[in-house]
Amino acid sequence: MNLFSGLGAFPLTPIGPAGIDEAAFVGLVRRLVAGSVDMICPLGSTGGYPYLNRAERARVARLAVDAADGVPVVIGIGALATREVLELSADAQAAGASAVLLAPVSYQPLTEDEVFGLYEDVSAELSVPLCVYDNPRTTQFTFSDEFYGRVSRLPRVGSIKIPGVPEGIDAAVPHVQRLRALVPEHVTIGISGDPLAATGLLAGCDAWYSVVGGVLPEQALAITRAAQAGDRRRALALSEALETVWELMRRHGSMRVASALAEELGLVSKRNLPRPLRELDVDARVGLSGWVRAAGLVG
Amino acid sequence: MNLFSGLGAFPLTPIGPAGIDEAAFVGLVRRLVAGSVDMICPLGSTGGYPYLNRAERARVARLAVDAADGVPVVIGIGALATREVLELSADAQAAGASAVLLAPVSYQPLTEDEVFGLYEDVSAELSVPLCVYDNPRTTQFTFSDEFYGRVSRLPRVGSIKIPGVPEGIDAAVPHVQRLRALVPEHVTIGISGDPLAATGLLAGCDAWYSVVGGVLPEQALAITRAAQAGDRRRALALSEALETVWELMRRHGSMRVASALAEELGLVSKRNLPRPLRELDVDARVGLSGWVRAAGLVG
């Protein structure tokens, strides 16, 4: 089976005034191992990769591979300049990454030819599989279905990470089927955007690239396994139980919610996001706090 | 008079496979000195600041100050993480920058509180004036008029760089007047977005932060001086003469057009943008080439 299948969990990289909290990061990774996730994906958007420098990213990659205990580790190698991406790619492979994840990060909005050139240049240098990461909210670049097909034919590409599916299974199924027809068979399709992940998996996505899975791996795995078993009712009910979290993510961005959730559970310190990012505001935090207690996640 | 007045010209930082072309960069800065611009603004968006590493940016800042021959130099210090911005700010000041320029660069879209916090943290550490750089196209953050007012009251803020004005002087005047009423008197308002710069200056902007001025300083200065003298007809006619350039900028982004224009004039090498960015495509290039010859800019 393709490495890029099932539940990929994205841990935060807790960062305070003194730099990365390595002990907390290793704790998060071990929690994912204990939670039996299928992939551990450090230095994704949730892991704040673009806010860290090269040395910090190499260090985080090494810590993750050491703590992963054999679970496949997919490392984010995105950066603005192609030459930086190539350096980060070499570092991730040297650290023992099973695979890498690359979004077309932009400052000047990129053309399709520029994005294709980026993936072409990077995939030519890779020895491990690549997941193509489509995140229009952070990169300002939107993949067309045809462009997914073109990029996914490059060497080493093993998966595409799509930003979501239309709401409701009836609309999601033809969406995933259309993509499936454009993308080679050996390339998996993974959904991100946690609120619609159950729908995406039920509609035929092979993987869930999950933010919440980085903090609540058991809950995310239960949704994933129910969907993989075709148990639509159970998958949707388990997802519905997290609606408070989804709603906060829609409003405040999933990274800030994952940060607050991890703090509620005592996994990271109070200040843990790279400035200028700020932790969730008090009102949102109170709502989350109440949910965490009601869900029995803390005593 | 406030430093941030008149024509600010943004030179490219030519970068090829072997790194920064320092000789070409120094040549561009000297051309701006010879063209009598009011400010030289290296490491702006046109100068590709986010694609360069810290050492390269410190080097470019030093080269610029040395070559500027006393003309005020405004250095871009933007980066994703606040701690990086503070490092770059220290480097720019050590290099002898007259002032600095800061956009709220984002990956995770920023909230207003986060952007305010960034400017607060950075302005507290500055010894030189700061220009607040609003560039929604690259940062994904849009300043409201009220937010301009709030940020421009921070210490050291001397100017705000706005992304444009409504088309036509009748619409532009009330727009600039509204901003003027919200922003303290000692803070200048500068326009970017070259195609509407003449309109902006005529409508009351104090400065033009100019991309084309980095390559064609004489033409940009003529527009600026005509507008400053209140010669509406002449300012608009001089701007209209550059319509081919404006139209290419609207379609392909001003950085790619500046790069091609500089190459047409023999100021930079054929490959000069940081990958993954690509130089202007052939069709657009042919149009620009024809215009350059018709305008008598090359023999």
PDB file of N, CA, C and O in Angstrom, chain B residues 211-246:
ATOM      1  N   VAL B 211       8.004  51.168  -8.705  1.00  0.00           N
ATOM      2  CA  VAL B 211       8.716  50.035  -9.319  1.00  0.00           C
ATOM      3  C   VAL B 211       9.415  50.510 -10.585  1.00  0.00           C
ATOM      4  O   VAL B 211      10.616  50.292 -10.772  1.00  0.00           O
ATOM      5  N   VAL B 212       8.682  51.175 -11.459  1.00  0.00           N
ATOM      6  CA  VAL B 212       9.282  51.620 -12.729  1.00  0.00           C
ATOM      7  C   VAL B 212      10.423  52.603 -12.461  1.00  0.00           C
ATOM      8  O   VAL B 212      11.405  52.655 -13.204  1.00  0.00           O
ATOM      9  N   GLY B 213      10.304  53.353 -11.375  1.00  0.00           N
ATOM     10  CA  GLY B 213      11.363  54.290 -10.997  1.00  0.00           C
ATOM     11  C   GLY B 213      12.694  53.611 -10.727  1.00  0.00           C
ATOM     12  O   GLY B 213      13.754  54.250 -10.821  1.00  0.00           O
ATOM     13  N   GLY B 214      12.665  52.314 -10.407  1.00  0.00           N
ATOM     14  CA  GLY B 214      13.895  51.563 -10.181  1.00  0.00           C
ATOM     15  C   GLY B 214      14.651  51.259 -11.459  1.00  0.00           C
ATOM     16  O   GLY B 214      15.839  50.932 -11.424  1.00  0.00           O
ATOM     17  N   VAL B 215      13.948  51.366 -12.603  1.00  0.00           N
ATOM     18  CA  VAL B 215      14.580  51.079 -13.900  1.00  0.00           C
ATOM     19  C   VAL B 215      14.629  52.337 -14.757  1.00  0.00           C
ATOM     20  O   VAL B 215      15.600  52.580 -15.472  1.00  0.00           O
ATOM     21  N   LEU B 216      13.571  53.115 -14.713  1.00  0.00           N
ATOM     22  CA  LEU B 216      13.473  54.337 -15.526  1.00  0.00           C
ATOM     23  C   LEU B 216      13.300  55.552 -14.602  1.00  0.00           C
ATOM     24  O   LEU B 216      12.243  56.195 -14.584  1.00  0.00           O
ATOM     25  N   PRO B 217      14.354  55.875 -13.842  1.00  0.00           N
ATOM     26  CA  PRO B 217      14.195  56.949 -12.847  1.00  0.00           C
ATOM     27  C   PRO B 217      13.857  58.309 -13.467  1.00  0.00           C
ATOM     28  O   PRO B 217      13.085  59.066 -12.872  1.00  0.00           O
ATOM     29  N   GLU B 218      14.383  58.608 -14.637  1.00  0.00           N
ATOM     30  CA  GLU B 218      14.105  59.938 -15.218  1.00  0.00           C
ATOM     31  C   GLU B 218      12.636  60.101 -15.556  1.00  0.00           C
ATOM     32  O   GLU B 218      12.033  61.146 -15.272  1.00  0.00           O
ATOM     33  N   GLN B 219      12.071  59.052 -16.161  1.00  0.00           N
ATOM     34  CA  GLN B 219      10.650  59.122 -16.528  1.00  0.00           C
ATOM     35  C   GLN B 219       9.768  59.226 -15.276  1.00  0.00           C
ATOM     36  O   GLN B 219       8.801  59.991 -15.240  1.00  0.00           O
ATOM     37  N   ALA B 220      10.114  58.447 -14.254  1.00  0.00           N
ATOM     38  CA  ALA B 220       9.303  58.480 -13.025  1.00  0.00           C
ATOM     39  C   ALA B 220       9.460  59.825 -12.320  1.00  0.00           C
ATOM     40  O   ALA B 220       8.499  60.370 -11.765  1.00  0.00           O
ATOM     41  N   LEU B 221      10.681  60.367 -12.360  1.00  0.00           N
ATOM     42  CA  LEU B 221      10.898  61.658 -11.704  1.00  0.00           C
ATOM     43  C   LEU B 221      10.136  62.776 -12.420  1.00  0.00           C
ATOM     44  O   LEU B 221       9.586  63.680 -11.769  1.00  0.00           O
ATOM     45  N   ALA B 222      10.083  62.699 -13.730  1.00  0.00           N
ATOM     46  CA  ALA B 222       9.363  63.735 -14.490  1.00  0.00           C
ATOM     47  C   ALA B 222       7.873  63.733 -14.101  1.00  0.00           C
ATOM     48  O   ALA B 222       7.270  64.795 -13.908  1.00  0.00           O
ATOM     49  N   ILE B 223       7.307  62.538 -13.970  1.00  0.00           N
ATOM     50  CA  ILE B 223       5.905  62.443 -13.540  1.00  0.00           C
ATOM     51  C   ILE B 223       5.748  63.034 -12.139  1.00  0.00           C
ATOM     52  O   ILE B 223       4.840  63.831 -11.861  1.00  0.00           O
ATOM     53  N   THR B 224       6.658  62.639 -11.243  1.00  0.00           N
ATOM     54  CA  THR B 224       6.591  63.096  -9.850  1.00  0.00           C
ATOM     55  C   THR B 224       6.675  64.621  -9.762  1.00  0.00           C
ATOM     56  O   THR B 224       5.870  65.274  -9.080  1.00  0.00           O
ATOM     57  N   ARG B 225       7.648  65.199 -10.461  1.00  0.00           N
ATOM     58  CA  ARG B 225       7.839  66.654 -10.373  1.00  0.00           C
ATOM     59  C   ARG B 225       6.667  67.421 -10.986  1.00  0.00           C
ATOM     60  O   ARG B 225       6.249  68.463 -10.458  1.00  0.00           O
ATOM     61  N   ALA B 226       6.129  66.900 -12.085  1.00  0.00           N
ATOM     62  CA  ALA B 226       4.963  67.551 -12.699  1.00  0.00           C
ATOM     63  C   ALA B 226       3.784  67.542 -11.719  1.00  0.00           C
ATOM     64  O   ALA B 226       3.100  68.560 -11.524  1.00  0.00           O
ATOM     65  N   ALA B 227       3.581  66.397 -11.076  1.00  0.00           N
ATOM     66  CA  ALA B 227       2.461  66.296 -10.128  1.00  0.00           C
ATOM     67  C   ALA B 227       2.701  67.198  -8.928  1.00  0.00           C
ATOM     68  O   ALA B 227       1.784  67.878  -8.454  1.00  0.00           O
ATOM     69  N   GLN B 228       3.932  67.205  -8.427  1.00  0.00           N
ATOM     70  CA  GLN B 228       4.251  68.056  -7.271  1.00  0.00           C
ATOM     71  C   GLN B 228       4.033  69.537  -7.597  1.00  0.00           C
ATOM     72  O   GLN B 228       3.668  70.323  -6.721  1.00  0.00           O
ATOM     73  N   ALA B 229       4.272  69.900  -8.869  1.00  0.00           N
ATOM     74  CA  ALA B 229       4.065  71.283  -9.298  1.00  0.00           C
ATOM     75  C   ALA B 229       2.596  71.562  -9.612  1.00  0.00           C
ATOM     76  O   ALA B 229       2.235  72.673 -10.015  1.00  0.00           O
ATOM     77  N   GLY B 230       1.758  70.542  -9.471  1.00  0.00           N
ATOM     78  CA  GLY B 230       0.332  70.725  -9.748  1.00  0.00           C
ATOM     79  C   GLY B 230      -0.005  70.764 -11.223  1.00  0.00           C
ATOM     80  O   GLY B 230      -1.103  71.161 -11.612  1.00  0.00           O
ATOM     81  N   ASP B 231       0.939  70.316 -12.065  1.00  0.00           N
ATOM     82  CA  ASP B 231       0.692  70.328 -13.516  1.00  0.00           C
ATOM     83  C   ASP B 231       0.009  69.014 -13.916  1.00  0.00           C
ATOM     84  O   ASP B 231       0.637  68.064 -14.382  1.00  0.00           O
ATOM     85  N   ARG B 232      -1.296  69.022 -13.719  1.00  0.00           N
ATOM     86  CA  ARG B 232      -2.089  67.821 -13.904  1.00  0.00           C
ATOM     87  C   ARG B 232      -1.984  67.272 -15.322  1.00  0.00           C
ATOM     88  O   ARG B 232      -1.789  66.067 -15.519  1.00  0.00           O
ATOM     89  N   ARG B 233      -2.106  68.139 -16.285  1.00  0.00           N
ATOM     90  CA  ARG B 233      -2.101  67.708 -17.681  1.00  0.00           C
ATOM     91  C   ARG B 233      -0.785  67.004 -18.028  1.00  0.00           C
ATOM     92  O   ARG B 233      -0.773  65.927 -18.608  1.00  0.00           O
ATOM     93  N   ARG B 234       0.317  67.634 -17.598  1.00  0.00           N
ATOM     94  CA  ARG B 234       1.633  67.077 -17.928  1.00  0.00           C
ATOM     95  C   ARG B 234       1.877  65.751 -17.170  1.00  0.00           C
ATOM     96  O   ARG B 234       2.358  64.782 -17.759  1.00  0.00           O
ATOM     97  N   ALA B 235       1.525  65.712 -15.892  1.00  0.00           N
ATOM     98  CA  ALA B 235       1.739  64.488 -15.112  1.00  0.00           C
ATOM     99  C   ALA B 235       0.979  63.315 -15.732  1.00  0.00           C
ATOM    100  O   ALA B 235       1.525  62.222 -15.903  1.00  0.00           O
ATOM    101  N   LEU B 236      -0.277  63.562 -16.091  1.00  0.00           N
ATOM    102  CA  LEU B 236      -1.084  62.475 -16.653  1.00  0.00           C
ATOM    103  C   LEU B 236      -0.599  62.072 -18.045  1.00  0.00           C
ATOM    104  O   LEU B 236      -0.611  60.893 -18.394  1.00  0.00           O
ATOM    105  N   ALA B 237      -0.143  63.057 -18.815  1.00  0.00           N
ATOM    106  CA  ALA B 237       0.355  62.741 -20.161  1.00  0.00           C
ATOM    107  C   ALA B 237       1.641  61.911 -20.079  1.00  0.00           C
ATOM    108  O   ALA B 237       1.830  60.940 -20.826  1.00  0.00           O
ATOM    109  N   LEU B 238       2.523  62.278 -19.149  1.00  0.00           N
ATOM    110  CA  LEU B 238       3.776  61.517 -18.992  1.00  0.00           C
ATOM    111  C   LEU B 238       3.472  60.091 -18.525  1.00  0.00           C
ATOM    112  O   LEU B 238       4.136  59.134 -18.927  1.00  0.00           O
ATOM    113  N   SER B 239       2.481  59.957 -17.672  1.00  0.00           N
ATOM    114  CA  SER B 239       2.098  58.616 -17.208  1.00  0.00           C
ATOM    115  C   SER B 239       1.479  57.817 -18.360  1.00  0.00           C
ATOM    116  O   SER B 239       1.789  56.640 -18.555  1.00  0.00           O
ATOM    117  N   GLU B 240       0.626  58.481 -19.117  1.00  0.00           N
ATOM    118  CA  GLU B 240      -0.048  57.846 -20.259  1.00  0.00           C
ATOM    119  C   GLU B 240       0.973  57.304 -21.268  1.00  0.00           C
ATOM    120  O   GLU B 240       0.752  56.276 -21.907  1.00  0.00           O
ATOM    121  N   ALA B 241       2.110  57.981 -21.380  1.00  0.00           N
ATOM    122  CA  ALA B 241       3.153  57.535 -22.311  1.00  0.00           C
ATOM    123  C   ALA B 241       3.743  56.182 -21.906  1.00  0.00           C
ATOM    124  O   ALA B 241       4.389  55.506 -22.705  1.00  0.00           O
ATOM    125  N   LEU B 242       3.526  55.805 -20.648  1.00  0.00           N
ATOM    126  CA  LEU B 242       4.037  54.515 -20.166  1.00  0.00           C
ATOM    127  C   LEU B 242       2.940  53.442 -20.126  1.00  0.00           C
ATOM    128  O   LEU B 242       3.104  52.394 -19.510  1.00  0.00           O
ATOM    129  N   GLU B 243       1.821  53.691 -20.794  1.00  0.00           N
ATOM    130  CA  GLU B 243       0.665  52.801 -20.694  1.00  0.00           C
ATOM    131  C   GLU B 243       0.999  51.345 -21.072  1.00  0.00           C
ATOM    132  O   GLU B 243       0.474  50.404 -20.482  1.00  0.00           O
ATOM    133  N   THR B 244       1.884  51.164 -22.047  1.00  0.00           N
ATOM    134  CA  THR B 244       2.266  49.789 -22.412  1.00  0.00           C
ATOM    135  C   THR B 244       2.882  49.067 -21.214  1.00  0.00           C
ATOM    136  O   THR B 244       2.596  47.895 -20.950  1.00  0.00           O
ATOM    137  N   VAL B 245       3.713  49.799 -20.472  1.00  0.00           N
ATOM    138  CA  VAL B 245       4.346  49.219 -19.282  1.00  0.00           C
ATOM    139  C   VAL B 245       3.291  48.933 -18.209  1.00  0.00           C
ATOM    140  O   VAL B 245       3.281  47.861 -17.600  1.00  0.00           O
ATOM    141  N   TRP B 246       2.388  49.890 -18.006  1.00  0.00           N
ATOM    142  CA  TRP B 246       1.339  49.693 -16.983  1.00  0.00           C
ATOM    143  C   TRP B 246       0.502  48.458 -17.309  1.00  0.00           C
ATOM    144  O   TRP B 246       0.168  47.673 -16.425  1.00  0.00           O
TER     145      TRP B 246
END
